[in-house]
């Protein structure tokens, strides 16, 4: 593969997905029935078709819209039903409808065997939703699912008629394929929670699908729903006639992706005879083998009203969640418009049989490698070329396959900051509300030397010999840190947190403190960390690296609800899992800026005691925020329920990379001996970073000593600066957005961040438009929702911009939001 091309075809995305997905899951997606001759025929039949160009037709902007069943689509393409999309990403079908909406207004057909409920999907859908139906032996269960979909706003039913049971799929048999335990058909669970046995798709189908269906099933389905009904799985003109006679409102020509009976024809091969028999009485859609825009045009020329796009959607979902789905659909539609232009086809209705001719089959070209140009960041949503399926042996000297690396390195959350950095570097003139970095004007180069000198003088004054003073900055020192006593005094003076120095571990920033705490507390696959959602991506990333299971509790408008948290704890225990800790940022949180009230803090500590939980408290913005502070959770902690995670990145200077963990919980070993949790964290640290840089510790200690331990006093002027920047930002937002429909924001009293709700999807694509066309950068809040959410909210950082930059940035943001609202109205 070439290393100089970004992903530009659906085949490219297939190759990327293949390298990310576990081989048995990949075989489940990509495999077909029997020897897979029909599976191959689906794409080969399109390869044999040739398009006849027609020149000098003046087709500059071809019109792709179509009207089917009374509804106008942006293009003659719908998303095919694909079961259990949560195997590609936990958001599954929710991400698919989001990604589809970002590319075009076309229907998404949601499988009855979806991994997300019809209600979940409908809540996120800005596109028409259709429900694919298997008529089960249990007609009552089938009816309940259909009724729920209709109540949720689904507009059409697609009854699959070619699956009395699942075809014999040899890849799955050889792999002994089982659906992962975390994946299940959510609509059947929601409709009938007592059922199980979903791990074997073939076994479940054999037990639950009704093999005795006949044409009367159409009338039965009509009796339980008023929605239009299409029949999917028609491959002959005779069955098309029978379908219309039975009352079907449309037909989907399909061989089930080559997954039922091997040896049947490709859908596009039989399409002309079926459309001739139907003669326009009902819409005819084609499913199977569509991989290029010219395939869509060929299908239209042979009589189809539209096509369904299947496996490529899974590929996009696996590679880059909704952004990948959007990109896959965008590529297909760009190719369709290109083919229409170059064949002189001005409208979809203008594609007739004279447009196609048969041709000799040719093998498809090998996909090109996906990589960024030299010296640039990889394209978001792609993986570098040194990737392959797990277990593949790379050629000698070619490096490593990503498929053999830990799965966390391919998770989209690990690329969020890289994407922001790429956008910022690509548009250096843009005003950026993205980074939550301290204002550099308060830092002086010489202060580092004076701080280190103050610490060394302190050691000497304490009686250290010159050799000991020298060792304090030149040698490793203890893993738990050299400056624990100084930190303990500072915590007493500033926070009212009274803990012994030995309960503190000095870390490389707060990120390492999180990592150590998770590694120590989460001991097995059934242990769970609970986080508020949205939450800081650092804890999400640490959990990914350590294979820690996360459960997210979505915050309300006023922050985390203890009632919601308790419900999550009880739900996890009901599943047989053990909630171990809850991570919170109680003060001016990143990303939302919310602060937990005092009453809620007491309630949280009581809840932790009641349910034997620990609280991981991370509050980096407390001491750089103006005004009175609510007591820290650790200051209120009387039962040693709180592990306090701290950092001097915001309050001293970020380059120090010094943080700490206060872990005064007692740990009892098998012999009855008691040590502190901090001792266990120090053991882990000794095998990770060994120790925190003594020079960095010296610089931080000198700053603490100079302020007599009161970091709040050290940062009085800094806190006022940040508070003023926040107030000015809020005032600018009020001037620009007061009364604007769909725009609202919170009003933090400190910290660096606030959340702005907007009336459109604020993802990476919108961010790129904002940076390029309007010169303003922000952070999509969806980055901070580990289990989905926040698509209509952006995070603004106010920390380091001048008043003039804030005013100009908010003005540009107002222009961008107005343009997006106008574009949404046009769509």
Coordinates of C-alpha atoms in Angstrom, one line a residue, residues 432-757:
X432 CA -8.5 28.9 20.4
X433 CA -10.8 28.3 23.3
X434 CA -9.6 24.7 23.4
X435 CA -6.5 24.3 25.7
X436 CA -7.0 24.5 29.4
X437 CA -3.5 25.8 30.0
X438 CA -2.4 28.4 32.6
X439 CA -1.7 32.0 31.6
X440 CA 2.1 32.2 30.8
X441 CA 2.4 35.8 31.9
X442 CA 2.7 34.8 35.5
X443 CA 5.8 32.7 34.9
X444 CA 9.4 34.1 35.1
X445 CA 12.3 31.9 34.1
X446 CA 14.4 33.0 37.1
X447 CA 11.8 31.9 39.6
X448 CA 12.7 28.2 39.0
X449 CA 16.3 28.9 40.2
X450 CA 15.1 30.8 43.2
X451 CA 12.6 28.1 44.1
X452 CA 15.2 25.3 43.9
X453 CA 17.6 27.5 46.0
X454 CA 14.9 28.0 48.6
X455 CA 14.4 24.3 48.9
X456 CA 18.2 23.5 49.2
X457 CA 18.5 26.2 51.8
X458 CA 15.6 24.7 53.7
X459 CA 17.4 21.3 53.7
X460 CA 20.5 22.8 55.0
X461 CA 18.6 24.7 57.7
X462 CA 17.1 21.3 58.7
X463 CA 20.6 20.0 59.3
X464 CA 21.2 18.2 56.0
X465 CA 24.9 17.8 55.1
X466 CA 26.3 19.2 51.8
X467 CA 26.4 15.6 50.5
X468 CA 22.7 15.1 51.5
X469 CA 21.7 18.4 49.9
X470 CA 23.5 17.4 46.7
X471 CA 21.8 13.9 46.7
X472 CA 18.4 15.6 47.0
X473 CA 18.6 16.9 43.5
X474 CA 21.1 14.5 41.8
X475 CA 19.9 11.1 43.0
X476 CA 16.6 9.3 42.4
X477 CA 15.3 9.4 46.0
X478 CA 12.5 7.4 47.4
X479 CA 9.6 6.3 45.1
X480 CA 7.1 7.9 47.4
X481 CA 8.8 11.3 47.1
X482 CA 11.2 13.6 48.9
X483 CA 8.8 16.5 49.7
X484 CA 6.0 14.7 51.4
X485 CA 6.3 16.7 54.6
X486 CA 6.2 20.0 52.8
X487 CA 3.1 18.9 50.9
X488 CA 1.4 17.6 54.1
X489 CA 2.0 21.0 55.8
X490 CA 0.6 22.8 52.7
X491 CA -2.5 20.7 52.7
X492 CA -3.1 21.5 56.4
X493 CA -2.6 25.2 55.9
X494 CA -4.6 25.6 52.6
X495 CA -7.2 22.8 52.7
X496 CA -7.7 21.7 56.3
X497 CA -6.6 18.2 55.2
X498 CA -4.6 16.8 58.1
X499 CA -2.8 13.6 57.1
X500 CA 0.6 12.2 58.0
X501 CA 3.3 12.7 55.4
X502 CA 3.7 8.9 54.9
X503 CA 0.1 8.8 53.5
X504 CA 1.3 10.9 50.5
X505 CA 2.9 9.7 47.3
X506 CA 4.5 12.3 45.1
X507 CA 3.7 11.5 41.4
X508 CA 4.6 12.6 37.9
X509 CA 1.5 14.9 37.6
X510 CA -2.0 13.9 38.7
X511 CA -2.2 11.6 35.7
X512 CA 0.2 9.1 37.3
X513 CA -1.7 9.4 40.6
X514 CA -4.9 8.3 38.8
X515 CA -3.0 5.5 37.2
X516 CA -1.5 4.2 40.5
X517 CA -4.9 4.4 42.3
X518 CA -6.7 2.5 39.5
X519 CA -4.0 -0.2 39.3
X520 CA -4.1 -0.7 43.1
X521 CA -7.9 -0.7 43.5
X522 CA -9.1 -2.5 40.5
X523 CA -8.1 -6.1 41.0
X524 CA -10.2 -8.1 38.6
X525 CA -12.6 -8.0 35.6
X526 CA -15.6 -7.7 37.8
X527 CA -14.3 -4.5 39.5
X528 CA -15.8 -1.3 38.2
X529 CA -14.9 2.4 38.3
X530 CA -17.8 4.8 38.3
X531 CA -17.3 8.2 36.7
X532 CA -19.5 11.2 36.2
X533 CA -20.3 11.9 32.6
X534 CA -19.0 14.2 31.2
X535 CA -15.7 13.5 32.8
X536 CA -12.0 14.3 32.4
X537 CA -10.5 12.3 29.5
X538 CA -7.4 11.5 31.6
X539 CA -9.3 9.1 33.8
X540 CA -10.9 7.5 30.8
X541 CA -7.5 7.0 29.2
X542 CA -6.0 5.5 32.3
X543 CA -8.9 3.1 32.5
X544 CA -8.4 2.1 28.9
X545 CA -4.8 1.4 29.4
X546 CA -5.5 -0.7 32.5
X547 CA -8.5 -2.6 31.0
X548 CA -10.7 -1.1 33.8
X549 CA -14.4 -1.3 33.3
X550 CA -16.1 2.1 33.4
X551 CA -19.7 2.9 34.3
X552 CA -20.7 6.5 33.6
X553 CA -23.4 8.3 35.6
X554 CA -24.6 11.3 33.6
X555 CA -24.6 14.6 35.4
X556 CA -27.7 16.7 35.7
X557 CA -27.8 20.4 35.1
X558 CA -26.5 21.0 38.6
X559 CA -23.9 18.3 38.6
X560 CA -23.6 14.7 39.8
X561 CA -26.7 13.4 41.6
X562 CA -26.0 11.0 44.5
X563 CA -29.4 9.3 43.8
X564 CA -28.3 8.5 40.3
X565 CA -24.9 7.3 41.6
X566 CA -26.5 5.0 44.1
X567 CA -28.8 3.6 41.4
X568 CA -25.7 2.8 39.3
X569 CA -24.0 1.1 42.2
X570 CA -27.0 -1.1 42.8
X571 CA -27.3 -1.9 39.1
X572 CA -23.7 -3.0 38.9
X573 CA -24.1 -5.2 41.9
X574 CA -27.2 -6.7 40.4
X575 CA -25.0 -7.7 37.4
X576 CA -22.6 -9.4 39.7
X577 CA -19.9 -6.7 39.5
X578 CA -18.2 -4.8 42.3
X579 CA -18.1 -1.0 42.2
X580 CA -14.8 -0.1 43.8
X581 CA -14.5 3.7 43.5
X582 CA -16.1 6.8 42.0
X583 CA -14.0 9.5 40.3
X584 CA -15.2 13.1 40.7
X585 CA -13.8 16.6 40.1
X586 CA -15.9 18.4 42.6
X587 CA -14.6 22.0 42.0
X588 CA -15.0 23.8 38.7
X589 CA -14.7 20.5 36.9
X590 CA -13.1 19.8 33.6
X591 CA -15.0 19.8 31.2
X592 CA -18.3 21.3 32.4
X593 CA -17.1 23.8 35.0
X594 CA -19.7 22.7 37.6
X595 CA -18.9 22.7 41.4
X596 CA -20.4 20.3 43.9
X597 CA -22.3 22.0 46.7
X598 CA -21.4 21.3 50.4
X599 CA -24.6 19.3 51.1
X600 CA -23.9 17.1 48.0
X601 CA -20.3 16.5 49.3
X602 CA -21.6 15.2 52.6
X603 CA -24.1 13.1 50.9
X604 CA -21.5 11.6 48.6
X605 CA -19.2 10.7 51.5
X606 CA -22.2 9.1 53.4
X607 CA -23.0 7.1 50.2
X608 CA -19.4 5.9 49.9
X609 CA -19.5 4.6 53.5
X610 CA -22.9 3.0 53.0
X611 CA -21.8 1.1 49.9
X612 CA -18.1 0.5 50.8
X613 CA -16.8 2.7 48.0
X614 CA -13.7 4.9 47.7
X615 CA -13.9 8.4 46.2
X616 CA -11.1 9.5 43.9
X617 CA -11.1 13.3 44.3
X618 CA -9.3 15.3 41.7
X619 CA -9.6 19.1 42.1
X620 CA -6.8 20.9 40.2
X621 CA -8.6 24.2 39.9
X622 CA -9.5 24.9 43.5
X623 CA -6.5 27.0 44.3
X624 CA -6.5 29.0 41.1
X625 CA -10.1 30.2 41.4
X626 CA -11.3 33.4 43.1
X627 CA -13.6 33.6 46.1
X628 CA -14.4 31.3 49.0
X629 CA -13.9 27.6 48.5
X630 CA -16.3 24.8 49.5
X631 CA -14.3 22.4 51.7
X632 CA -12.5 19.6 49.8
X633 CA -14.0 16.1 50.1
X634 CA -10.9 15.0 51.8
X635 CA -11.2 17.7 54.4
X636 CA -14.7 16.4 55.2
X637 CA -13.6 12.7 55.2
X638 CA -13.7 11.1 58.6
X639 CA -13.9 7.5 57.5
X640 CA -10.9 7.5 55.1
X641 CA -13.2 7.1 52.1
X642 CA -11.5 9.7 50.0
X643 CA -8.3 9.3 48.0
X644 CA -7.2 12.9 47.2
X645 CA -5.4 13.3 43.9
X646 CA -3.6 16.6 43.5
X647 CA -1.5 18.5 41.0
X648 CA 0.7 21.6 41.0
X649 CA 0.4 22.0 37.2
X650 CA -2.2 24.8 37.5
X651 CA -1.2 26.2 40.9
X652 CA 2.7 26.3 40.6
X653 CA 3.7 25.7 37.0
X654 CA 2.8 22.9 34.5
X655 CA 6.3 22.1 33.5
X656 CA 7.1 20.8 36.9
X657 CA 4.8 17.8 36.3
X658 CA 4.5 17.2 40.0
X659 CA 1.3 15.8 41.5
X660 CA 0.4 13.7 44.5
X661 CA -2.0 11.1 46.0
X662 CA -3.2 11.2 49.5
X663 CA -4.0 7.6 50.3
X664 CA -4.3 7.2 54.1
X665 CA -6.6 4.1 53.9
X666 CA -5.3 1.1 55.9
X667 CA -4.5 -2.1 54.0
X668 CA -4.4 -5.4 56.0
X669 CA -2.3 -8.3 54.6
X670 CA -2.9 -12.0 55.1
X671 CA -0.7 -12.0 58.2
X672 CA -2.8 -9.3 59.9
X673 CA -0.2 -6.5 59.4
X674 CA -1.5 -3.1 58.5
X675 CA 0.1 -0.6 56.0
X676 CA -1.2 2.5 54.3
X677 CA -2.6 2.4 50.8
X678 CA 0.1 4.9 50.0
X679 CA 2.7 2.3 50.6
X680 CA 1.1 0.1 48.0
X681 CA 0.9 2.9 45.5
X682 CA 4.6 3.6 46.0
X683 CA 5.4 0.0 45.2
X684 CA 3.6 0.3 41.9
X685 CA 5.3 3.6 41.2
X686 CA 8.7 2.0 41.7
X687 CA 8.0 -0.2 38.6
X688 CA 6.5 2.6 36.5
X689 CA 8.4 5.9 36.8
X690 CA 10.7 4.8 39.7
X691 CA 10.4 8.3 41.2
X692 CA 9.3 11.8 40.4
X693 CA 12.1 14.1 39.2
X694 CA 14.0 15.5 42.2
X695 CA 14.6 18.7 40.4
X696 CA 10.9 19.2 39.8
X697 CA 10.1 18.3 43.4
X698 CA 12.7 20.9 44.5
X699 CA 11.1 23.6 42.4
X700 CA 7.6 22.9 43.7
X701 CA 8.8 22.6 47.3
X702 CA 10.6 26.0 47.1
X703 CA 7.4 27.6 45.9
X704 CA 5.4 26.1 48.8
X705 CA 8.0 27.2 51.3
X706 CA 8.1 30.7 49.9
X707 CA 4.3 30.9 50.5
X708 CA 4.5 29.3 53.9
X709 CA 2.5 26.4 52.5
X710 CA -0.4 28.5 51.3
X711 CA -0.7 27.9 47.6
X712 CA -3.9 30.0 47.6
X713 CA -1.8 33.0 48.7
X714 CA 0.8 32.2 46.1
X715 CA -2.0 32.3 43.5
X716 CA -4.1 35.2 44.7
X717 CA -3.3 37.4 41.7
X718 CA -3.5 34.5 39.3
X719 CA -6.9 33.4 40.6
X720 CA -8.2 37.0 40.1
X721 CA -6.9 36.9 36.6
X722 CA -8.7 33.7 35.8
X723 CA -11.8 34.8 37.5
X724 CA -11.8 38.0 35.5
X725 CA -11.3 36.1 32.2
X726 CA -14.3 33.8 33.1
X727 CA -16.5 36.8 33.9
X728 CA -15.6 38.6 30.7
X729 CA -16.3 35.5 28.7
X730 CA -19.7 35.1 30.3
X731 CA -20.5 38.8 29.6
X732 CA -19.5 38.4 25.9
X733 CA -21.7 35.3 25.6
X734 CA -24.6 37.2 27.2
X735 CA -24.2 40.1 24.6
X736 CA -23.9 37.7 21.7
X737 CA -26.3 34.9 22.5
X738 CA -29.0 36.2 24.9
X739 CA -32.3 35.1 23.4
X740 CA -30.8 33.0 20.6
X741 CA -32.9 29.8 20.3
X742 CA -31.1 26.6 21.2
X743 CA -28.0 28.4 22.7
X744 CA -27.4 28.3 26.5
X745 CA -24.4 28.0 28.8
X746 CA -23.5 27.6 32.5
X747 CA -21.9 30.2 34.7
X748 CA -18.9 28.7 36.6
X749 CA -17.5 30.7 39.5
X750 CA -14.0 29.6 38.8
X751 CA -11.8 27.2 37.0
X752 CA -10.9 27.3 33.3
X753 CA -14.0 25.9 31.6
X754 CA -17.6 26.4 30.7
X755 CA -20.1 24.4 28.7
X756 CA -22.0 26.0 25.8
X757 CA -25.0 24.1 24.3

